Amino acid sequence: MAAETERIRRLHALLAAELATATATARGVLGTPAGEELSARWERDVSAHRWSERASALAAARSGLCFGRLDHTDGSTSYIGRIGLTDPSDSESALIDWRAPAAQPFYCATLATPLGMIRRRHFQLAGTAPEERVHTFHDDVLDRAALTDADSESASDPALLAALTAPRGSTMRDIVTTIQAEQDAIIRLPLSGAVVIEGGPGTGKTAVALHRVAYLLYTHRERLARSGVLVVGPSAGFIRYVGGVLPALGESAVVFTTPGRLALGVVATEVDQDDVSRTKGGLGMLDVLRRAVADRQELPGSPIRIELDDVTVEIDRDTAAEAGRRARATGLPHNAARATFRDALGGLLVGQGVERLSGDLADPPELADILRELGEELPEIAPPAQVTAQLRHELRDDLRSDLGFHAAVDRLWPSLTPEQVLGDLFTSPDRLASAGADAALYRAKGAAWTVADAPLLDELAELLGPLPGSSAEPREPDSAYAAEVLSILEAADRQIAGEDPDELRPTDFVTADMLAARQVPDELKSVAERAAADRDWRYGHLVVDEAQELSAMDWHVLLRRCPSRSITAVGDLAQRSAASGAHEWADVLAPHLGSRWTYRTLTVNYRTPSEIMSLAATVLAEFAPDRQPPESVRATGEDPWQLTVSRTDVRTAVETEEARSGRGTLAVIADDVDGLAGLGAEVHTPVSAKGLEFDAVVIVDPERIRARNPADLYVSMTRATQRLGLLHLER
């Protein structure tokens, strides 16, 4: 133990030296003038970013720096930790990053398949960096010849059991020290393609998804560090719970969001009735929204008269229809096409005005009367071309300043926001009928946005585009800078991916114009900051947790953000709560991916003790008898308790369990949380508890939850890591 502690202290010294170098280099690069050449500016920015990233990763790795060792059959030894370190004195690898291929035997080697190893050692550390020390260690002997009876009897992993029985906190911990073989195999799947990972409660789906992100950012750094990763979780509470895992692993190019935030600037938490949620979640809403936008491109019921200085022109249905046809032919979103509509309409009205004025010039009535009295024919007079051009110029000027013309444009082709279109649609039976929408979508004005509204608002943002003059409109581009940046990116991609024409690269989805529009010379932001503020950002990888809850519309707007279709989706169909969610994975994935996705399963329950899981399995059998519950790896010897009390005694019963919980976390889960405020425990509904875990859980009125949705009771029962109580109410 003393020797291993000395080794770990030496690793901390190497880390401290490299951290100091990285920090100083990053500051030095930022303080160096880049010169006028575009390539020099680019190289300075990239260099500063990379050194800053390295410094952040090193700082994050200090706690629990080294957690394992591998002894190879050739006599060499490798140490496994949170980050890779090299000893400059001999240029040898002093510490192997847990994501590196060389570290894989630490997670996957077995006695039957030793992968060239004779021993695996797990460290349990004590103290704080840089004074960490080995408190204890456990060896897995992987060489049958060296196996003793004591080794055979000690098949359990003390590090894993210690992690499973440790009190839970307010945030999720990483699992780099205890990743199991079936989890590691999924974590290391290739970047390309979509993978669905299904597993019951406690199988580590979320942890696997997050560690897969860290692995992909390690193995595809050049790609994903520029484009970032989008992680979608079921609730804000869930995001707070898991949000620290990736920063603790030194990764920051990640944006977290929820289905209720899929529309930029909207935070929706309200939930629709099941029938409304199903309707909004279906892809049929795409046609409804298109028709709703088209309905706002109106034709006048009667001609609109525009009185100019010298002539009166009229906007009739044919004139407005022709201007609308020209605007739609541009293929631009509604708000961007409005300028074309305005200009086309103005051009048609100018032509109409010229025609009327030219007629007056060609046939002056006073002269005609005089010539008829003299018995002479009136010669045909046509205005000269310069007169016609002058007329057009004057009429255009008149129209530009005419308030009536601009009011007509606003009426026939108004500037619109997604909130305006969707709000007007849902509060008008006539608009719903015109758009071919279900009348059940009607609601009163002023109603809050719901989670199912968020993807609809995002789709409308796609159909409408930004308002003219808004901050979301493209800035004046630095096209020269962007073109050079793109050439550098493409060269880097060729080095990474080779010249295979079938290999997808980030630059397949990037143009110089896009880069120019994103370039903000005086403002350096992280990838995550820029991506979170940019609705049009395209991510390199998409992670969806509790994926069974997402509707087809959710998937539609999410996949627009990830054109490469590099996806990790984790979930459990048996835990579905949302009416618009997936009954089968193909229901929501096939419309977008066809059959081009891979399916994997996790089968071992690391969270829930067998006593609790046995009771939860009886609930699972009621509503999903074809589903196999995951197998728990441990037992506590404590069965779930059940108690029947009056409503007035609920708080007392909860406080009793709270006192028993001590320093551990306690959650109260109820379908109706009214009256439960003020408890020391966290209070959740079954839906808000999804994806979370606690040392102890008390479920209030489980029969009410079962009656509404037995899957929610199953979810609630499997949140506990130690104790579960069912608090029945007297009827």
Short mmCIF file of N, CA and C in Angstrom, two decimals, residues 303-442:
data_model
loop_
_atom_site.label_atom_id
_atom_site.label_comp_id
_atom_site.label_asym_id
_atom_site.label_seq_id
_atom_site.Cartn_x
_atom_site.Cartn_y
_atom_site.Cartn_z
N PRO A 303 -61.47 44.11 -52.94
CA PRO A 303 -60.28 44.88 -53.33
C PRO A 303 -59.90 45.94 -52.30
N ILE A 304 -58.59 46.05 -52.08
CA ILE A 304 -58.07 47.07 -51.16
C ILE A 304 -57.57 48.24 -52.02
N ARG A 305 -58.17 49.42 -51.83
CA ARG A 305 -57.83 50.59 -52.64
C ARG A 305 -56.64 51.32 -52.00
N ILE A 306 -55.64 51.63 -52.84
CA ILE A 306 -54.48 52.40 -52.41
C ILE A 306 -54.49 53.70 -53.20
N GLU A 307 -54.79 54.81 -52.53
CA GLU A 307 -54.90 56.11 -53.21
C GLU A 307 -53.54 56.81 -53.17
N LEU A 308 -52.90 56.87 -54.35
CA LEU A 308 -51.63 57.56 -54.49
C LEU A 308 -51.87 58.99 -54.99
N ASP A 309 -50.82 59.74 -55.15
CA ASP A 309 -50.99 61.15 -55.52
C ASP A 309 -51.70 61.31 -56.86
N ASP A 310 -51.33 60.48 -57.86
CA ASP A 310 -51.84 60.69 -59.21
C ASP A 310 -52.80 59.60 -59.68
N VAL A 311 -52.89 58.50 -58.93
CA VAL A 311 -53.72 57.39 -59.39
C VAL A 311 -54.12 56.53 -58.20
N THR A 312 -55.23 55.82 -58.32
CA THR A 312 -55.67 54.86 -57.31
C THR A 312 -55.49 53.46 -57.87
N VAL A 313 -54.80 52.62 -57.13
CA VAL A 313 -54.60 51.22 -57.54
C VAL A 313 -55.33 50.32 -56.54
N GLU A 314 -55.54 49.07 -56.96
CA GLU A 314 -56.31 48.14 -56.13
C GLU A 314 -55.58 46.80 -55.99
N ILE A 315 -55.62 46.29 -54.76
CA ILE A 315 -55.11 44.93 -54.50
C ILE A 315 -56.31 43.99 -54.50
N ASP A 316 -56.48 43.27 -55.60
CA ASP A 316 -57.58 42.30 -55.64
C ASP A 316 -57.01 40.90 -55.39
N ARG A 317 -57.84 39.90 -55.42
CA ARG A 317 -57.41 38.54 -55.10
C ARG A 317 -56.36 38.04 -56.08
N ASP A 318 -56.54 38.35 -57.37
CA ASP A 318 -55.58 37.87 -58.36
C ASP A 318 -54.20 38.50 -58.15
N THR A 319 -54.19 39.80 -57.86
CA THR A 319 -52.91 40.48 -57.64
C THR A 319 -52.19 39.92 -56.41
N ALA A 320 -52.92 39.75 -55.30
CA ALA A 320 -52.32 39.21 -54.08
C ALA A 320 -51.88 37.78 -54.28
N ALA A 321 -52.66 37.00 -55.03
CA ALA A 321 -52.31 35.59 -55.27
C ALA A 321 -51.02 35.49 -56.08
N GLU A 322 -50.85 36.35 -57.09
CA GLU A 322 -49.64 36.32 -57.90
C GLU A 322 -48.42 36.72 -57.07
N ALA A 323 -48.56 37.74 -56.23
CA ALA A 323 -47.45 38.14 -55.36
C ALA A 323 -47.11 37.01 -54.38
N GLY A 324 -48.13 36.34 -53.86
CA GLY A 324 -47.89 35.22 -52.95
C GLY A 324 -47.21 34.06 -53.65
N ARG A 325 -47.58 33.80 -54.89
CA ARG A 325 -46.95 32.72 -55.65
C ARG A 325 -45.46 32.99 -55.83
N ARG A 326 -45.13 34.23 -56.16
CA ARG A 326 -43.73 34.58 -56.34
C ARG A 326 -42.95 34.46 -55.02
N ALA A 327 -43.58 34.84 -53.91
CA ALA A 327 -42.90 34.76 -52.61
C ALA A 327 -42.65 33.30 -52.22
N ARG A 328 -43.67 32.45 -52.41
CA ARG A 328 -43.51 31.03 -52.04
C ARG A 328 -42.51 30.34 -52.95
N ALA A 329 -42.38 30.80 -54.19
CA ALA A 329 -41.44 30.18 -55.13
C ALA A 329 -39.98 30.35 -54.70
N THR A 330 -39.71 31.31 -53.81
CA THR A 330 -38.33 31.48 -53.33
C THR A 330 -37.89 30.34 -52.43
N GLY A 331 -38.86 29.62 -51.84
CA GLY A 331 -38.52 28.56 -50.90
C GLY A 331 -38.07 29.06 -49.55
N LEU A 332 -38.14 30.36 -49.32
CA LEU A 332 -37.71 30.94 -48.05
C LEU A 332 -38.78 30.77 -46.99
N PRO A 333 -38.41 30.79 -45.71
CA PRO A 333 -39.42 30.79 -44.65
C PRO A 333 -40.35 31.99 -44.78
N HIS A 334 -41.47 31.90 -44.10
CA HIS A 334 -42.54 32.91 -44.24
C HIS A 334 -42.03 34.33 -44.03
N ASN A 335 -41.33 34.59 -42.93
CA ASN A 335 -40.90 35.97 -42.64
C ASN A 335 -39.87 36.47 -43.64
N ALA A 336 -38.98 35.60 -44.07
CA ALA A 336 -37.98 36.01 -45.07
C ALA A 336 -38.64 36.24 -46.42
N ALA A 337 -39.66 35.42 -46.76
CA ALA A 337 -40.36 35.57 -48.05
C ALA A 337 -41.27 36.79 -48.08
N ARG A 338 -41.52 37.38 -46.91
CA ARG A 338 -42.40 38.55 -46.86
C ARG A 338 -41.85 39.70 -47.69
N ALA A 339 -40.53 39.86 -47.70
CA ALA A 339 -39.93 40.94 -48.50
C ALA A 339 -40.21 40.72 -49.98
N THR A 340 -40.14 39.47 -50.43
CA THR A 340 -40.44 39.18 -51.83
C THR A 340 -41.91 39.47 -52.13
N PHE A 341 -42.81 39.07 -51.19
CA PHE A 341 -44.23 39.36 -51.37
C PHE A 341 -44.47 40.86 -51.49
N ARG A 342 -43.86 41.61 -50.58
CA ARG A 342 -44.03 43.07 -50.60
C ARG A 342 -43.54 43.66 -51.91
N ASP A 343 -42.34 43.24 -52.34
CA ASP A 343 -41.77 43.80 -53.56
C ASP A 343 -42.55 43.38 -54.79
N ALA A 344 -42.99 42.11 -54.81
CA ALA A 344 -43.77 41.64 -55.95
C ALA A 344 -45.11 42.36 -56.02
N LEU A 345 -45.75 42.52 -54.86
CA LEU A 345 -47.03 43.21 -54.82
C LEU A 345 -46.85 44.67 -55.25
N GLY A 346 -45.80 45.29 -54.76
CA GLY A 346 -45.54 46.67 -55.17
C GLY A 346 -45.29 46.79 -56.66
N GLY A 347 -44.53 45.83 -57.23
CA GLY A 347 -44.28 45.86 -58.66
C GLY A 347 -45.55 45.71 -59.47
N LEU A 348 -46.44 44.82 -59.03
CA LEU A 348 -47.71 44.65 -59.74
C LEU A 348 -48.57 45.90 -59.66
N LEU A 349 -48.56 46.55 -58.49
CA LEU A 349 -49.36 47.77 -58.35
C LEU A 349 -48.76 48.91 -59.17
N VAL A 350 -47.43 48.98 -59.22
CA VAL A 350 -46.79 50.00 -60.07
C VAL A 350 -47.19 49.79 -61.53
N GLY A 351 -47.15 48.53 -61.97
CA GLY A 351 -47.56 48.24 -63.34
C GLY A 351 -49.00 48.62 -63.59
N GLN A 352 -49.85 48.34 -62.59
CA GLN A 352 -51.25 48.72 -62.72
C GLN A 352 -51.41 50.24 -62.80
N GLY A 353 -50.66 50.95 -61.97
CA GLY A 353 -50.75 52.41 -61.98
C GLY A 353 -50.23 53.00 -63.28
N VAL A 354 -49.12 52.47 -63.80
CA VAL A 354 -48.57 52.96 -65.07
C VAL A 354 -49.58 52.75 -66.19
N GLU A 355 -50.20 51.58 -66.18
CA GLU A 355 -51.18 51.29 -67.24
C GLU A 355 -52.33 52.30 -67.20
N ARG A 356 -52.79 52.62 -66.01
CA ARG A 356 -53.92 53.55 -65.92
C ARG A 356 -53.50 54.97 -66.30
N LEU A 357 -52.33 55.37 -65.84
CA LEU A 357 -51.87 56.71 -66.18
C LEU A 357 -51.52 56.81 -67.66
N SER A 358 -50.94 55.74 -68.22
CA SER A 358 -50.59 55.76 -69.64
C SER A 358 -51.83 55.87 -70.49
N GLY A 359 -52.90 55.23 -70.06
CA GLY A 359 -54.16 55.33 -70.79
C GLY A 359 -54.65 56.76 -70.82
N ASP A 360 -54.47 57.45 -69.69
CA ASP A 360 -54.89 58.85 -69.65
C ASP A 360 -54.04 59.70 -70.60
N LEU A 361 -52.71 59.41 -70.66
CA LEU A 361 -51.84 60.18 -71.55
C LEU A 361 -52.15 59.90 -73.02
N ALA A 362 -52.51 58.65 -73.33
CA ALA A 362 -52.72 58.28 -74.73
C ALA A 362 -54.06 58.78 -75.26
N ASP A 363 -54.97 59.13 -74.42
CA ASP A 363 -56.30 59.51 -74.89
C ASP A 363 -56.80 60.71 -74.09
N PRO A 364 -56.17 61.89 -74.28
CA PRO A 364 -56.59 63.07 -73.50
C PRO A 364 -58.01 63.47 -73.90
N PRO A 365 -59.00 63.49 -73.03
CA PRO A 365 -60.41 63.72 -73.38
C PRO A 365 -60.68 65.11 -73.95
N GLU A 366 -60.01 66.17 -73.45
CA GLU A 366 -60.29 67.52 -73.96
C GLU A 366 -59.92 67.65 -75.44
N LEU A 367 -58.74 67.11 -75.82
CA LEU A 367 -58.31 67.16 -77.21
C LEU A 367 -59.23 66.35 -78.10
N ALA A 368 -59.70 65.24 -77.62
CA ALA A 368 -60.60 64.39 -78.41
C ALA A 368 -61.89 65.13 -78.74
N ASP A 369 -62.45 65.86 -77.78
CA ASP A 369 -63.69 66.59 -78.03
C ASP A 369 -63.49 67.67 -79.10
N ILE A 370 -62.37 68.41 -79.04
CA ILE A 370 -62.11 69.49 -80.01
C ILE A 370 -61.97 68.92 -81.42
N LEU A 371 -61.20 67.83 -81.56
CA LEU A 371 -60.97 67.26 -82.88
C LEU A 371 -62.26 66.69 -83.47
N ARG A 372 -63.10 66.13 -82.61
CA ARG A 372 -64.38 65.60 -83.14
C ARG A 372 -65.25 66.74 -83.68
N GLU A 373 -65.24 67.89 -83.00
CA GLU A 373 -66.02 69.03 -83.48
C GLU A 373 -65.51 69.52 -84.84
N LEU A 374 -64.20 69.40 -85.10
CA LEU A 374 -63.61 69.81 -86.36
C LEU A 374 -63.73 68.72 -87.43
N GLY A 375 -64.23 67.53 -87.02
CA GLY A 375 -64.39 66.44 -87.97
C GLY A 375 -63.11 65.72 -88.29
N GLU A 376 -62.10 65.82 -87.43
CA GLU A 376 -60.83 65.17 -87.69
C GLU A 376 -60.64 63.97 -86.75
N GLU A 377 -59.83 62.98 -87.22
CA GLU A 377 -59.54 61.79 -86.41
C GLU A 377 -58.45 62.10 -85.39
N LEU A 378 -58.59 61.47 -84.21
CA LEU A 378 -57.58 61.63 -83.15
C LEU A 378 -56.43 60.67 -83.42
N PRO A 379 -55.19 61.16 -83.57
CA PRO A 379 -54.06 60.24 -83.78
C PRO A 379 -53.77 59.44 -82.51
N GLU A 380 -53.28 58.22 -82.72
CA GLU A 380 -52.95 57.37 -81.57
C GLU A 380 -51.66 57.87 -80.95
N ILE A 381 -51.73 58.20 -79.65
CA ILE A 381 -50.58 58.76 -78.94
C ILE A 381 -50.14 57.76 -77.87
N ALA A 382 -48.89 57.39 -77.88
CA ALA A 382 -48.33 56.51 -76.85
C ALA A 382 -47.28 57.27 -76.09
N PRO A 383 -47.26 57.18 -74.78
CA PRO A 383 -46.25 57.91 -74.00
C PRO A 383 -44.87 57.37 -74.33
N PRO A 384 -43.89 58.20 -74.46
CA PRO A 384 -42.54 57.73 -74.74
C PRO A 384 -42.00 56.91 -73.57
N ALA A 385 -40.96 56.09 -73.84
CA ALA A 385 -40.39 55.18 -72.84
C ALA A 385 -39.90 55.94 -71.62
N GLN A 386 -39.29 57.12 -71.87
CA GLN A 386 -38.76 57.85 -70.72
C GLN A 386 -39.87 58.34 -69.80
N VAL A 387 -41.06 58.59 -70.41
CA VAL A 387 -42.20 58.99 -69.58
C VAL A 387 -42.66 57.83 -68.72
N THR A 388 -42.74 56.62 -69.32
CA THR A 388 -43.15 55.43 -68.58
C THR A 388 -42.18 55.14 -67.44
N ALA A 389 -40.88 55.24 -67.70
CA ALA A 389 -39.88 54.99 -66.66
C ALA A 389 -40.03 55.98 -65.52
N GLN A 390 -40.30 57.24 -65.88
CA GLN A 390 -40.47 58.25 -64.84
C GLN A 390 -41.71 57.96 -64.00
N LEU A 391 -42.78 57.51 -64.69
CA LEU A 391 -43.99 57.15 -63.96
C LEU A 391 -43.72 56.04 -62.96
N ARG A 392 -43.01 54.99 -63.42
CA ARG A 392 -42.70 53.86 -62.53
C ARG A 392 -41.90 54.34 -61.31
N HIS A 393 -40.93 55.18 -61.56
CA HIS A 393 -40.09 55.67 -60.47
C HIS A 393 -40.93 56.44 -59.45
N GLU A 394 -41.82 57.31 -59.93
CA GLU A 394 -42.65 58.10 -59.03
C GLU A 394 -43.64 57.24 -58.27
N LEU A 395 -44.21 56.24 -58.97
CA LEU A 395 -45.17 55.37 -58.30
C LEU A 395 -44.50 54.51 -57.23
N ARG A 396 -43.29 54.03 -57.53
CA ARG A 396 -42.57 53.25 -56.52
C ARG A 396 -42.30 54.10 -55.27
N ASP A 397 -41.91 55.34 -55.49
CA ASP A 397 -41.66 56.23 -54.35
C ASP A 397 -42.94 56.46 -53.57
N ASP A 398 -44.04 56.64 -54.29
CA ASP A 398 -45.32 56.86 -53.61
C ASP A 398 -45.71 55.64 -52.77
N LEU A 399 -45.54 54.44 -53.33
CA LEU A 399 -45.91 53.23 -52.60
C LEU A 399 -45.03 53.02 -51.36
N ARG A 400 -43.72 53.31 -51.51
CA ARG A 400 -42.82 53.10 -50.37
C ARG A 400 -43.25 53.92 -49.15
N SER A 401 -43.79 55.09 -49.39
CA SER A 401 -44.17 55.98 -48.28
C SER A 401 -45.65 55.90 -47.94
N ASP A 402 -46.40 55.05 -48.63
CA ASP A 402 -47.85 55.01 -48.42
C ASP A 402 -48.18 54.06 -47.27
N LEU A 403 -48.79 54.59 -46.22
CA LEU A 403 -49.13 53.78 -45.05
C LEU A 403 -50.17 52.73 -45.38
N GLY A 404 -51.06 53.06 -46.30
CA GLY A 404 -52.10 52.10 -46.68
C GLY A 404 -51.51 50.85 -47.33
N PHE A 405 -50.48 51.06 -48.17
CA PHE A 405 -49.83 49.91 -48.81
C PHE A 405 -49.17 49.01 -47.77
N HIS A 406 -48.44 49.61 -46.83
CA HIS A 406 -47.75 48.81 -45.81
C HIS A 406 -48.75 48.12 -44.88
N ALA A 407 -49.86 48.78 -44.61
CA ALA A 407 -50.90 48.14 -43.80
C ALA A 407 -51.48 46.94 -44.54
N ALA A 408 -51.63 47.05 -45.84
CA ALA A 408 -52.15 45.93 -46.63
C ALA A 408 -51.17 44.76 -46.62
N VAL A 409 -49.86 45.06 -46.75
CA VAL A 409 -48.86 43.99 -46.69
C VAL A 409 -48.91 43.30 -45.33
N ASP A 410 -49.00 44.09 -44.25
CA ASP A 410 -49.08 43.51 -42.90
C ASP A 410 -50.31 42.62 -42.74
N ARG A 411 -51.39 43.00 -43.40
CA ARG A 411 -52.62 42.22 -43.30
C ARG A 411 -52.53 40.93 -44.11
N LEU A 412 -51.98 41.03 -45.32
CA LEU A 412 -51.98 39.88 -46.22
C LEU A 412 -50.81 38.93 -45.99
N TRP A 413 -49.69 39.45 -45.54
CA TRP A 413 -48.50 38.61 -45.29
C TRP A 413 -47.79 39.17 -44.05
N PRO A 414 -48.36 38.96 -42.87
CA PRO A 414 -47.82 39.59 -41.66
C PRO A 414 -46.52 38.94 -41.20
N SER A 415 -45.69 39.72 -40.51
CA SER A 415 -44.54 39.15 -39.80
C SER A 415 -45.08 38.40 -38.58
N LEU A 416 -44.61 37.17 -38.39
CA LEU A 416 -45.20 36.30 -37.37
C LEU A 416 -44.13 35.66 -36.51
N THR A 417 -44.47 35.40 -35.25
CA THR A 417 -43.63 34.61 -34.36
C THR A 417 -44.29 33.24 -34.18
N PRO A 418 -43.51 32.22 -33.82
CA PRO A 418 -44.12 30.90 -33.55
C PRO A 418 -45.18 30.97 -32.47
N GLU A 419 -44.90 31.76 -31.42
CA GLU A 419 -45.87 31.85 -30.32
C GLU A 419 -47.18 32.46 -30.80
N GLN A 420 -47.08 33.43 -31.68
CA GLN A 420 -48.29 34.08 -32.21
C GLN A 420 -49.10 33.11 -33.05
N VAL A 421 -48.46 32.38 -33.94
CA VAL A 421 -49.19 31.47 -34.82
C VAL A 421 -49.84 30.34 -34.02
N LEU A 422 -49.07 29.72 -33.10
CA LEU A 422 -49.62 28.59 -32.36
C LEU A 422 -50.70 29.04 -31.39
N GLY A 423 -50.47 30.20 -30.75
CA GLY A 423 -51.49 30.72 -29.84
C GLY A 423 -52.78 31.04 -30.56
N ASP A 424 -52.68 31.71 -31.72
CA ASP A 424 -53.88 32.03 -32.50
C ASP A 424 -54.57 30.77 -33.00
N LEU A 425 -53.78 29.75 -33.36
CA LEU A 425 -54.36 28.50 -33.87
C LEU A 425 -55.18 27.80 -32.79
N PHE A 426 -54.59 27.65 -31.60
CA PHE A 426 -55.23 26.87 -30.54
C PHE A 426 -56.42 27.59 -29.91
N THR A 427 -56.50 28.91 -30.06
CA THR A 427 -57.60 29.65 -29.43
C THR A 427 -58.70 30.02 -30.42
N SER A 428 -58.62 29.48 -31.64
CA SER A 428 -59.63 29.80 -32.65
C SER A 428 -60.18 28.53 -33.28
N PRO A 429 -61.44 28.19 -33.02
CA PRO A 429 -62.03 27.02 -33.69
C PRO A 429 -61.98 27.13 -35.21
N ASP A 430 -62.14 28.35 -35.73
CA ASP A 430 -62.11 28.53 -37.18
C ASP A 430 -60.72 28.24 -37.75
N ARG A 431 -59.68 28.75 -37.08
CA ARG A 431 -58.33 28.47 -37.57
C ARG A 431 -57.99 26.99 -37.45
N LEU A 432 -58.41 26.34 -36.38
CA LEU A 432 -58.17 24.90 -36.23
C LEU A 432 -58.82 24.14 -37.38
N ALA A 433 -60.06 24.51 -37.69
CA ALA A 433 -60.77 23.82 -38.77
C ALA A 433 -60.09 24.07 -40.11
N SER A 434 -59.67 25.32 -40.36
CA SER A 434 -59.03 25.64 -41.62
C SER A 434 -57.71 24.90 -41.79
N ALA A 435 -56.99 24.69 -40.68
CA ALA A 435 -55.71 23.98 -40.74
C ALA A 435 -55.87 22.47 -40.71
N GLY A 436 -57.10 21.99 -40.61
CA GLY A 436 -57.33 20.55 -40.58
C GLY A 436 -56.91 19.92 -39.27
N ALA A 437 -56.94 20.68 -38.17
CA ALA A 437 -56.50 20.18 -36.87
C ALA A 437 -57.67 19.61 -36.09
N ASP A 438 -57.36 18.77 -35.13
CA ASP A 438 -58.36 18.19 -34.23
C ASP A 438 -58.96 19.31 -33.38
N ALA A 439 -60.28 19.36 -33.32
CA ALA A 439 -60.96 20.40 -32.53
C ALA A 439 -60.61 20.31 -31.06
N ALA A 440 -60.13 19.13 -30.60
CA ALA A 440 -59.77 18.97 -29.19
C ALA A 440 -58.56 19.80 -28.80
N LEU A 441 -57.84 20.36 -29.79
CA LEU A 441 -56.68 21.19 -29.48
C LEU A 441 -57.07 22.59 -29.02
N TYR A 442 -58.36 22.92 -29.14
CA TYR A 442 -58.81 24.25 -28.72
C TYR A 442 -58.56 24.44 -27.23
#
